[in-house]
DNA sequence: CTATAAAAAGACCATATGGTCGGATTTACC
DNA sequence: GGTAAATCCGACCATATGGTCTTTTTATAG
């Protein structure tokens, strides 16, 4: 694999596990047995490096785990349920889980680096737009109650997902997942299309 | 005010705004116009310093904003609604909001410092226990449907609150708050006690 | 084989960091 | 006023950090 790819992959790994500010360029170089020269040949700075990681790896990761799985013409509530369930199951089985990578970086860079924040927010927006669209389509197709505010539902879903991933990192992730999912279904039941009365 | 108090207050401020790893002891000292000697006279290390801040300031802060407001014999769903609304309103009006301080530190220290994580998790547990107790009492008093899983509801509430505070930091906090609250009420409607059929 | 450019090495630099330590200064108390 | 303890100062240290620069290696085309 090309050096540039290895650098980005290992960078994302370490930044996710240890945080951006708590991970030095030397840490990454040591892990790959590379030199400073190799690094600064491919990237202008640590910040430039991270931005490329965001665009090349993080964006795709979020897309493949949170966006693509909810596309389709089925009941969006079922798709979202399965999507969240799968994502959390991966986290549970990952002995070293550090929460939702996107949420973590949002927390780390908020108020500290506007450039990086813009890139992260772009990803958040893509997710949000996709969620809203999916919910609206679901409403149109008769899966959701027609009174549902899809923007609000999307915000609520994103919030709860970010939060539960944070909570899961501290204690009893499996129990947290189970409890979360049960209440997510409860919430979904309250916004799904009501059977028509004859 | 005593030097030790000033150090702790300013420390919490800066750690919240910039993160623990991204804030140096010198940063805090400069802001207070104090010297290294003063700092290391009162604290053994940066870590010891932070732990004292957690116990003296963070724990109280969480208690006064998230725990104490939901104590009482009224409808717990109303109390929680008002508590979250107030907390988020404070965040909205704070031009420089960095999210839920507890959630942020959980994210920053997860997998990096077990000692600090234990202290943070203790606070999380206190909050959780209080939420569960309040909900159970509410069920006993006929405010909640008798089928509600109170542990699950507490997890769901904590998750969504952590998450929405993170989301609010990135864009349109006021809109996010409004949307979140509307869906929180929706969820609450689905777990409140159902009127009895005659 | 050689010329050329891409890729990588690694010594070096300025600055920042957490932490130490001997001494100065302030405070409390007799 | 004198004394001892509490408080604070700031120079100093070892190490770490992001980044630069020159040199060497590697690959590739003619």
Tab-separated table of C-alpha atoms (C1' of nucleotides) in Angstrom:
chain	number	residue	atom	x	y	z
A	1	UNK	CA	0.000	0.000	0.000
A	2	UNK	CA	1.213	3.491	-0.771
A	3	UNK	CA	2.824	5.483	2.024
A	4	UNK	CA	0.225	8.222	1.787
A	5	UNK	CA	-2.594	5.737	2.325
A	6	UNK	CA	-0.834	4.094	5.244
A	7	UNK	CA	-0.258	7.484	6.833
A	8	UNK	CA	-3.905	8.436	6.540
A	9	UNK	CA	-5.221	5.116	7.816
A	10	UNK	CA	-2.934	5.036	10.823
A	11	UNK	CA	-3.605	8.719	11.459
A	12	UNK	CA	-7.339	8.177	11.648
A	13	UNK	CA	-6.819	5.201	13.946
A	14	UNK	CA	-4.659	7.105	16.384
A	15	UNK	CA	-6.579	10.372	16.271
A	16	UNK	CA	-9.751	8.436	16.999
A	17	UNK	CA	-8.194	6.481	19.844
A	18	UNK	CA	-6.125	9.230	21.451
A	19	UNK	CA	-7.509	12.482	20.127
A	20	UNK	CA	-5.922	14.903	17.685
A	21	UNK	CA	-4.152	17.132	20.184
A	22	UNK	CA	-2.992	14.179	22.216
A	23	UNK	CA	-1.416	12.419	19.244
A	24	UNK	CA	1.882	13.682	17.873
A	25	UNK	CA	3.134	13.314	14.353
A	26	UNK	CA	5.997	11.292	15.814
A	27	UNK	CA	3.516	8.838	17.317
A	28	UNK	CA	2.160	8.062	13.875
A	29	UNK	CA	5.601	7.942	12.303
A	30	UNK	CA	6.889	5.584	14.960
A	31	UNK	CA	3.984	3.205	14.418
A	32	UNK	CA	4.663	3.075	10.688
A	33	UNK	CA	8.443	3.185	10.998
A	34	UNK	CA	8.601	6.247	8.798
A	35	UNK	CA	10.527	9.484	9.022
A	36	UNK	CA	9.640	13.140	9.283
A	37	UNK	CA	10.773	13.575	5.715
A	38	UNK	CA	8.215	11.102	4.428
A	39	UNK	CA	5.434	12.820	6.302
A	40	UNK	CA	6.184	16.385	5.262
A	41	UNK	CA	6.779	15.286	1.715
A	42	UNK	CA	3.133	14.251	1.478
A	43	UNK	CA	1.469	16.824	3.720
A	44	UNK	CA	1.939	20.516	4.390
A	45	UNK	CA	1.157	20.336	8.075
A	46	UNK	CA	-0.548	18.276	10.731
A	47	UNK	CA	-3.747	20.221	10.111
A	48	UNK	CA	-3.634	19.690	6.344
A	49	UNK	CA	-3.012	16.012	7.038
A	50	UNK	CA	-6.078	15.771	9.246
A	51	UNK	CA	-8.300	17.582	6.766
A	52	UNK	CA	-7.315	15.110	4.072
A	53	UNK	CA	-8.131	12.270	6.452
A	54	UNK	CA	-11.547	13.785	7.055
A	55	UNK	CA	-12.326	14.055	3.380
A	56	UNK	CA	-10.807	10.768	2.274
A	57	UNK	CA	-11.636	8.436	5.132
A	58	UNK	CA	-14.004	9.915	7.683
A	59	UNK	CA	-16.585	11.102	5.172
A	60	UNK	CA	-16.690	7.685	3.525
A	61	UNK	CA	-16.898	5.907	6.857
A	62	UNK	CA	-19.888	7.961	7.966
A	63	UNK	CA	-21.499	7.447	4.609
A	64	UNK	CA	-21.125	3.687	4.618
A	65	UNK	CA	-22.284	3.167	8.200
A	66	UNK	CA	-24.947	5.829	8.712
A	67	UNK	CA	-26.175	7.071	5.369
A	68	UNK	CA	-26.090	4.333	2.776
A	69	UNK	CA	-27.831	1.767	5.029
A	70	UNK	CA	-30.941	3.913	5.352
A	71	UNK	CA	-31.376	4.496	1.644
A	72	UNK	CA	-34.100	2.526	-0.044
A	73	UNK	CA	-37.817	2.448	-0.397
A	74	UNK	CA	-38.688	0.390	2.640
A	75	UNK	CA	-40.023	1.715	5.895
A	76	UNK	CA	-37.425	4.294	6.989
A	77	UNK	CA	-38.100	3.563	10.648
A	78	UNK	CA	-37.132	-0.066	10.107
A	79	UNK	CA	-34.050	0.935	8.148
A	80	UNK	CA	-32.906	3.403	10.795
A	81	UNK	CA	-33.559	0.877	13.533
A	82	UNK	CA	-31.420	-1.689	11.784
A	83	UNK	CA	-28.743	0.862	10.915
A	84	UNK	CA	-28.378	2.039	14.519
A	85	UNK	CA	-28.545	-1.501	15.810
A	86	UNK	CA	-25.742	-2.595	13.497
A	87	UNK	CA	-23.556	0.398	14.296
A	88	UNK	CA	-23.960	-0.116	18.014
A	89	UNK	CA	-23.395	-3.843	17.709
A	90	UNK	CA	-20.051	-3.131	16.067
A	91	UNK	CA	-19.193	-0.822	18.943
A	92	UNK	CA	-20.180	-3.436	21.523
A	93	UNK	CA	-17.995	-6.077	19.945
A	94	UNK	CA	-15.090	-3.707	19.580
A	95	UNK	CA	-13.305	-4.244	22.895
A	96	UNK	CA	-11.775	-0.791	22.541
A	97	UNK	CA	-14.632	1.510	21.558
A	98	UNK	CA	-14.157	5.247	21.679
A	99	UNK	CA	-17.621	6.390	20.685
A	100	UNK	CA	-18.853	7.892	17.459
A	101	UNK	CA	-15.830	9.199	15.651
A	102	UNK	CA	-17.710	12.138	14.159
A	103	UNK	CA	-19.169	13.179	17.479
A	104	UNK	CA	-15.777	12.895	19.144
A	105	UNK	CA	-14.072	15.162	16.651
A	106	UNK	CA	-16.910	17.672	16.832
A	107	UNK	CA	-16.342	17.813	20.560
A	108	UNK	CA	-12.588	18.077	20.273
A	109	UNK	CA	-12.471	20.866	17.702
A	110	UNK	CA	-15.444	22.956	18.682
A	111	UNK	CA	-14.210	26.465	19.397
A	112	UNK	CA	-10.610	25.476	18.723
A	113	UNK	CA	-10.238	25.167	14.972
A	114	UNK	CA	-12.796	26.741	12.659
A	115	UNK	CA	-11.344	25.288	9.467
A	116	UNK	CA	-11.604	21.729	10.694
A	117	UNK	CA	-15.012	22.432	12.197
A	118	UNK	CA	-16.313	23.480	8.800
A	119	UNK	CA	-15.212	20.191	7.282
A	120	UNK	CA	-16.789	18.194	10.091
A	121	UNK	CA	-20.015	20.160	9.911
A	122	UNK	CA	-20.215	19.417	6.237
A	123	UNK	CA	-20.403	15.723	7.038
A	124	UNK	CA	-22.984	16.341	9.723
A	125	UNK	CA	-25.088	18.250	7.239
A	126	UNK	CA	-24.903	15.472	4.659
A	127	UNK	CA	-26.121	12.998	7.251
A	128	UNK	CA	-28.892	15.345	8.358
A	129	UNK	CA	-30.107	16.020	4.832
A	130	UNK	CA	-30.205	12.324	4.072
A	131	UNK	CA	-32.119	11.558	7.233
A	132	UNK	CA	-34.667	14.286	6.595
A	133	UNK	CA	-35.137	13.196	2.992
A	134	UNK	CA	-35.565	9.578	3.986
A	135	UNK	CA	-38.139	10.483	6.633
A	136	UNK	CA	-40.067	12.723	4.281
A	137	UNK	CA	-40.150	9.996	1.674
A	138	UNK	CA	-41.362	7.641	4.372
A	139	UNK	CA	-44.120	10.052	5.239
A	140	UNK	CA	-45.110	10.324	1.595
A	141	UNK	CA	-45.196	6.547	1.331
A	142	UNK	CA	-47.458	6.229	4.320
A	143	UNK	CA	-44.979	4.851	6.826
A	144	UNK	CA	-44.924	7.925	9.055
A	145	UNK	CA	-47.752	9.838	10.593
A	146	UNK	CA	-48.499	12.871	8.478
A	147	UNK	CA	-48.068	15.231	11.426
A	148	UNK	CA	-44.431	14.299	11.988
A	149	UNK	CA	-41.884	17.095	11.779
A	150	UNK	CA	-39.126	15.347	9.833
A	151	UNK	CA	-36.425	17.939	10.542
A	152	UNK	CA	-37.151	17.637	14.233
A	153	UNK	CA	-37.144	13.852	14.088
A	154	UNK	CA	-33.789	13.890	12.301
A	155	UNK	CA	-32.261	16.170	14.936
A	156	UNK	CA	-33.638	13.970	17.660
A	157	UNK	CA	-32.232	10.832	16.060
A	158	UNK	CA	-28.804	12.312	15.472
A	159	UNK	CA	-28.667	13.615	19.014
A	160	UNK	CA	-29.635	10.368	20.609
A	161	UNK	CA	-27.197	8.397	18.478
A	162	UNK	CA	-24.257	10.689	19.234
A	163	UNK	CA	-25.116	10.587	22.899
A	164	UNK	CA	-25.606	6.880	23.292
A	165	UNK	CA	-22.261	6.185	21.669
A	166	UNK	CA	-20.645	8.458	24.227
A	167	UNK	CA	-22.507	6.778	27.058
A	168	UNK	CA	-21.633	3.314	25.795
A	169	UNK	CA	-17.937	3.993	26.128
A	170	UNK	CA	-18.120	4.407	29.873
A	171	UNK	CA	-19.989	1.406	31.211
A	172	UNK	CA	-22.009	-1.659	30.250
A	173	UNK	CA	-22.204	-0.923	26.527
A	174	UNK	CA	-24.361	-3.928	25.784
A	175	UNK	CA	-26.978	-3.011	28.365
A	176	UNK	CA	-26.905	0.583	27.204
A	177	UNK	CA	-27.495	-0.525	23.651
A	178	UNK	CA	-30.419	-2.724	24.585
A	179	UNK	CA	-32.075	-0.011	26.648
A	180	UNK	CA	-31.507	2.602	24.020
A	181	UNK	CA	-32.968	0.474	21.254
A	182	UNK	CA	-36.072	-0.325	23.261
A	183	UNK	CA	-36.831	3.356	23.712
A	184	UNK	CA	-35.966	4.165	20.130
A	185	UNK	CA	-38.635	1.680	19.073
A	186	UNK	CA	-41.015	3.258	21.550
A	187	UNK	CA	-40.377	6.653	19.987
A	188	UNK	CA	-40.772	5.249	16.490
A	189	UNK	CA	-44.070	3.676	17.421
A	190	UNK	CA	-45.298	7.130	18.369
A	191	UNK	CA	-44.450	8.676	15.007
A	192	UNK	CA	-45.386	5.835	12.687
A	193	UNK	CA	-48.523	6.056	10.611
A	194	UNK	CA	-51.628	5.398	12.682
A	195	UNK	CA	-54.049	2.756	11.395
A	196	UNK	CA	-57.073	4.354	9.767
A	197	UNK	CA	-60.360	4.175	11.703
A	198	UNK	CA	-63.408	2.921	9.832
B	1	UNK	CA	-10.870	34.746	46.837
B	2	UNK	CA	-8.293	32.146	47.821
B	3	UNK	CA	-5.674	31.201	45.276
B	4	UNK	CA	-6.739	27.568	45.275
B	5	UNK	CA	-10.317	28.496	44.415
B	6	UNK	CA	-9.242	30.842	41.650
B	7	UNK	CA	-7.015	28.139	40.193
B	8	UNK	CA	-9.830	25.622	40.162
B	9	UNK	CA	-12.396	27.996	38.690
B	10	UNK	CA	-10.127	29.198	35.921
B	11	UNK	CA	-8.981	25.641	35.315
B	12	UNK	CA	-12.506	24.404	34.735
B	13	UNK	CA	-13.199	27.338	32.435
B	14	UNK	CA	-10.165	26.716	30.259
B	15	UNK	CA	-10.376	22.930	30.274
B	16	UNK	CA	-13.998	23.197	29.205
B	17	UNK	CA	-13.260	25.718	26.469
B	18	UNK	CA	-9.999	24.275	25.130
B	19	UNK	CA	-9.855	20.722	26.386
B	20	UNK	CA	-7.576	19.243	29.024
B	21	UNK	CA	-4.748	18.147	26.761
B	22	UNK	CA	-4.875	21.356	24.783
B	23	UNK	CA	-4.581	23.566	27.859
B	24	UNK	CA	-1.212	23.931	29.552
B	25	UNK	CA	-0.604	24.728	33.173
B	26	UNK	CA	1.126	27.880	31.963
B	27	UNK	CA	-2.056	28.961	30.174
B	28	UNK	CA	-3.941	28.937	33.449
B	29	UNK	CA	-1.099	30.585	35.338
B	30	UNK	CA	-0.803	33.339	32.781
B	31	UNK	CA	-4.502	34.110	32.967
B	32	UNK	CA	-4.330	34.407	36.750
B	33	UNK	CA	-0.907	36.067	36.824
B	34	UNK	CA	0.423	33.359	39.077
B	35	UNK	CA	3.634	31.369	39.095
B	36	UNK	CA	4.534	27.728	38.818
B	37	UNK	CA	5.393	27.734	42.496
B	38	UNK	CA	1.897	28.740	43.499
B	39	UNK	CA	0.387	25.995	41.387
B	40	UNK	CA	2.582	23.139	42.534
B	41	UNK	CA	2.266	24.254	46.116
B	42	UNK	CA	-1.458	23.525	45.986
B	43	UNK	CA	-1.522	20.539	43.635
B	44	UNK	CA	0.667	17.504	43.113
B	45	UNK	CA	0.254	17.412	39.360
B	46	UNK	CA	-1.932	18.536	36.514
B	47	UNK	CA	-3.939	15.329	36.884
B	48	UNK	CA	-4.434	15.742	40.618
B	49	UNK	CA	-5.505	19.311	39.909
B	50	UNK	CA	-8.105	18.177	37.414
B	51	UNK	CA	-9.486	15.500	39.700
B	52	UNK	CA	-10.016	18.067	42.425
B	53	UNK	CA	-11.806	20.275	39.927
B	54	UNK	CA	-14.081	17.378	39.026
B	55	UNK	CA	-14.998	16.680	42.620
B	56	UNK	CA	-15.281	20.275	43.802
B	57	UNK	CA	-16.810	22.020	40.820
B	58	UNK	CA	-17.978	19.674	38.082
B	59	UNK	CA	-19.957	17.374	40.355
B	60	UNK	CA	-21.792	20.319	41.913
B	61	UNK	CA	-22.468	21.872	38.535
B	62	UNK	CA	-24.059	18.712	37.194
B	63	UNK	CA	-26.049	18.316	40.366
B	64	UNK	CA	-27.449	21.838	40.307
B	65	UNK	CA	-28.344	21.832	36.613
B	66	UNK	CA	-29.417	18.265	35.887
B	67	UNK	CA	-30.273	16.505	39.128
B	68	UNK	CA	-31.709	18.893	41.654
B	69	UNK	CA	-34.214	20.436	39.187
B	70	UNK	CA	-35.932	17.084	38.612
B	71	UNK	CA	-36.409	16.272	42.276
B	72	UNK	CA	-39.898	16.712	43.612
B	73	UNK	CA	-43.273	15.049	43.637
B	74	UNK	CA	-44.673	16.549	40.460
B	75	UNK	CA	-44.913	14.829	37.120
B	76	UNK	CA	-41.319	13.774	36.347
B	77	UNK	CA	-41.886	14.204	32.626
B	78	UNK	CA	-42.764	17.858	33.178
B	79	UNK	CA	-39.793	18.335	35.455
B	80	UNK	CA	-37.372	16.753	32.998
B	81	UNK	CA	-38.825	18.757	30.140
B	82	UNK	CA	-38.309	21.981	32.020
B	83	UNK	CA	-34.855	20.948	33.216
B	84	UNK	CA	-33.624	20.150	29.697
B	85	UNK	CA	-35.288	23.253	28.301
B	86	UNK	CA	-33.563	25.458	30.859
B	87	UNK	CA	-30.169	23.846	30.366
B	88	UNK	CA	-30.403	24.201	26.601
B	89	UNK	CA	-31.652	27.754	26.866
B	90	UNK	CA	-28.552	28.635	28.855
B	91	UNK	CA	-26.437	27.051	26.131
B	92	UNK	CA	-28.263	28.967	23.403
B	93	UNK	CA	-27.706	32.288	25.128
B	94	UNK	CA	-24.094	31.533	25.833
B	95	UNK	CA	-22.443	32.928	22.694
B	96	UNK	CA	-19.511	30.554	23.277
B	97	UNK	CA	-21.059	27.175	24.039
B	98	UNK	CA	-18.912	24.088	24.045
B	99	UNK	CA	-21.531	21.454	24.711
B	100	UNK	CA	-22.239	19.476	27.842
B	101	UNK	CA	-19.145	19.685	29.961
B	102	UNK	CA	-19.590	16.164	31.334
B	103	UNK	CA	-20.079	14.642	27.913
B	104	UNK	CA	-17.059	16.508	26.571
B	105	UNK	CA	-14.751	15.222	29.276
B	106	UNK	CA	-16.068	11.691	28.876
B	107	UNK	CA	-15.147	11.912	25.223
B	108	UNK	CA	-11.738	13.412	25.885
B	109	UNK	CA	-10.611	10.933	28.525
B	110	UNK	CA	-12.168	7.723	27.293
B	111	UNK	CA	-9.394	5.209	26.794
B	112	UNK	CA	-6.735	7.732	27.769
B	113	UNK	CA	-6.914	8.077	31.544
B	114	UNK	CA	-8.661	5.456	33.631
B	115	UNK	CA	-8.363	7.320	36.916
B	116	UNK	CA	-10.109	10.387	35.595
B	117	UNK	CA	-12.655	8.221	33.788
B	118	UNK	CA	-13.643	6.616	37.069
B	119	UNK	CA	-14.342	9.993	38.598
B	120	UNK	CA	-16.371	11.109	35.616
B	121	UNK	CA	-18.328	7.879	35.523
B	122	UNK	CA	-19.215	8.349	39.147
B	123	UNK	CA	-20.999	11.572	38.239
B	124	UNK	CA	-22.739	9.878	35.334
B	125	UNK	CA	-23.957	7.158	37.652
B	126	UNK	CA	-25.323	9.646	40.162
B	127	UNK	CA	-27.285	11.321	37.411
B	128	UNK	CA	-28.532	7.996	36.089
B	129	UNK	CA	-29.644	6.745	39.504
B	130	UNK	CA	-31.513	9.959	40.157
B	131	UNK	CA	-33.255	9.824	36.800
B	132	UNK	CA	-34.302	6.205	37.258
B	133	UNK	CA	-35.574	6.860	40.775
B	134	UNK	CA	-37.525	9.893	39.645
B	135	UNK	CA	-39.103	7.972	36.791
B	136	UNK	CA	-40.004	5.026	39.008
B	137	UNK	CA	-41.606	7.335	41.500
B	138	UNK	CA	-43.490	8.936	38.653
B	139	UNK	CA	-44.724	5.534	37.593
B	140	UNK	CA	-45.814	4.747	41.122
B	141	UNK	CA	-47.677	8.043	41.288
B	142	UNK	CA	-49.533	7.349	38.078
B	143	UNK	CA	-47.737	9.786	35.800
B	144	UNK	CA	-46.051	7.141	33.655
B	145	UNK	CA	-47.490	4.165	31.875
B	146	UNK	CA	-46.961	1.076	33.985
B	147	UNK	CA	-45.184	-0.739	31.157
B	148	UNK	CA	-42.360	1.790	30.945
B	149	UNK	CA	-38.831	0.493	31.454
B	150	UNK	CA	-37.413	3.265	33.636
B	151	UNK	CA	-33.762	2.247	33.246
B	152	UNK	CA	-34.165	2.274	29.505
B	153	UNK	CA	-35.929	5.621	29.543
B	154	UNK	CA	-33.134	7.106	31.664
B	155	UNK	CA	-30.483	5.852	29.243
B	156	UNK	CA	-32.438	7.239	26.337
B	157	UNK	CA	-32.817	10.624	27.997
B	158	UNK	CA	-29.160	10.885	28.951
B	159	UNK	CA	-28.102	9.875	25.467
B	160	UNK	CA	-30.295	12.364	23.721
B	161	UNK	CA	-29.258	15.184	26.025
B	162	UNK	CA	-25.535	14.524	25.610
B	163	UNK	CA	-25.979	14.321	21.883
B	164	UNK	CA	-28.080	17.378	21.352
B	165	UNK	CA	-25.628	19.493	23.293
B	166	UNK	CA	-22.898	18.307	20.951
B	167	UNK	CA	-25.038	18.998	17.911
B	168	UNK	CA	-25.999	22.448	19.174
B	169	UNK	CA	-22.396	23.563	19.215
B	170	UNK	CA	-21.998	23.208	15.493
B	171	UNK	CA	-24.903	25.009	13.891
B	172	UNK	CA	-28.203	26.776	14.575
B	173	UNK	CA	-28.391	25.929	18.290
B	174	UNK	CA	-31.757	27.585	18.743
B	175	UNK	CA	-33.382	25.620	15.939
B	176	UNK	CA	-31.773	22.430	17.181
B	177	UNK	CA	-33.143	23.057	20.635
B	178	UNK	CA	-36.648	23.686	19.360
B	179	UNK	CA	-36.652	20.564	17.217
B	180	UNK	CA	-35.202	18.436	19.950
B	181	UNK	CA	-37.756	19.596	22.508
B	182	UNK	CA	-40.654	18.896	20.167
B	183	UNK	CA	-39.559	15.294	19.741
B	184	UNK	CA	-38.783	14.901	23.413
B	185	UNK	CA	-42.403	15.838	24.130
B	186	UNK	CA	-43.502	13.382	21.482
B	187	UNK	CA	-41.532	10.634	23.188
B	188	UNK	CA	-42.872	11.624	26.579
B	189	UNK	CA	-46.427	11.506	25.287
B	190	UNK	CA	-45.798	7.899	24.316
B	191	UNK	CA	-44.678	6.843	27.782
B	192	UNK	CA	-47.051	8.874	29.933
B	193	UNK	CA	-49.915	7.151	31.702
B	194	UNK	CA	-52.766	6.329	29.316
B	195	UNK	CA	-56.236	7.510	30.318
B	196	UNK	CA	-58.310	4.656	31.679
B	197	UNK	CA	-61.115	3.318	29.481
B	198	UNK	CA	-64.526	2.969	31.071
C	1	DC	C1'	24.029	2.446	-17.816
C	2	DT	C1'	22.568	6.920	-16.898
C	3	DA	C1'	19.928	11.010	-16.150
C	4	DT	C1'	16.065	12.689	-13.710
C	5	DA	C1'	12.572	13.170	-10.524
C	6	DA	C1'	9.950	11.197	-6.903
C	7	DA	C1'	10.243	9.483	-2.268
C	8	DA	C1'	12.190	8.932	2.095
C	9	DA	C1'	15.769	9.600	5.697
C	10	DG	C1'	17.207	11.868	9.738
C	11	DA	C1'	19.841	15.607	11.818
C	12	DC	C1'	18.505	19.907	13.386
C	13	DC	C1'	15.721	23.998	15.283
C	14	DA	C1'	12.672	26.967	18.054
C	15	DT	C1'	9.311	26.603	21.075
C	16	DA	C1'	6.289	24.490	24.516
C	17	DT	C1'	5.379	21.344	28.193
C	18	DG	C1'	4.965	19.241	32.989
C	19	DG	C1'	7.490	19.428	36.798
C	20	DT	C1'	11.473	20.654	40.485
C	21	DC	C1'	13.760	23.435	43.760
C	22	DG	C1'	15.987	26.912	46.585
C	23	DG	C1'	14.911	31.135	48.035
C	24	DA	C1'	11.937	35.261	48.909
C	25	DT	C1'	7.793	37.095	50.898
C	26	DT	C1'	3.638	37.124	53.457
C	27	DT	C1'	0.755	35.656	57.226
C	28	DA	C1'	-0.545	34.156	61.730
C	29	DC	C1'	0.536	33.835	66.341
C	30	DC	C1'	3.102	34.417	70.638
D	1	DG	C1'	9.006	42.694	67.297
D	2	DG	C1'	10.229	38.001	66.432
D	3	DT	C1'	9.541	33.472	64.717
D	4	DA	C1'	7.790	29.723	62.209
D	5	DA	C1'	4.841	28.163	58.931
D	6	DA	C1'	2.244	28.983	54.872
D	7	DT	C1'	2.378	30.881	50.404
D	8	DC	C1'	4.401	32.276	46.302
D	9	DC	C1'	8.209	33.418	42.949
D	10	DG	C1'	10.809	32.320	38.900
D	11	DA	C1'	14.964	30.226	37.146
D	12	DC	C1'	15.908	25.811	35.653
D	13	DC	C1'	15.488	20.936	33.637
D	14	DA	C1'	14.405	16.987	30.646
D	15	DT	C1'	11.576	15.890	27.317
D	16	DA	C1'	8.269	16.485	23.562
D	17	DT	C1'	6.416	18.946	19.711
D	18	DG	C1'	5.560	20.738	14.842
D	19	DG	C1'	8.251	21.838	11.285
D	20	DT	C1'	12.684	22.693	8.044
D	21	DC	C1'	16.443	21.380	5.318
D	22	DT	C1'	20.034	18.867	3.214
D	23	DT	C1'	21.288	14.396	1.828
D	24	DT	C1'	20.444	9.828	0.312
D	25	DT	C1'	17.812	6.204	-1.757
D	26	DT	C1'	14.575	4.380	-5.132
D	27	DA	C1'	12.186	4.033	-9.290
D	28	DT	C1'	11.602	5.024	-14.096
D	29	DA	C1'	12.350	6.297	-18.780
D	30	DG	C1'	15.636	6.834	-22.620
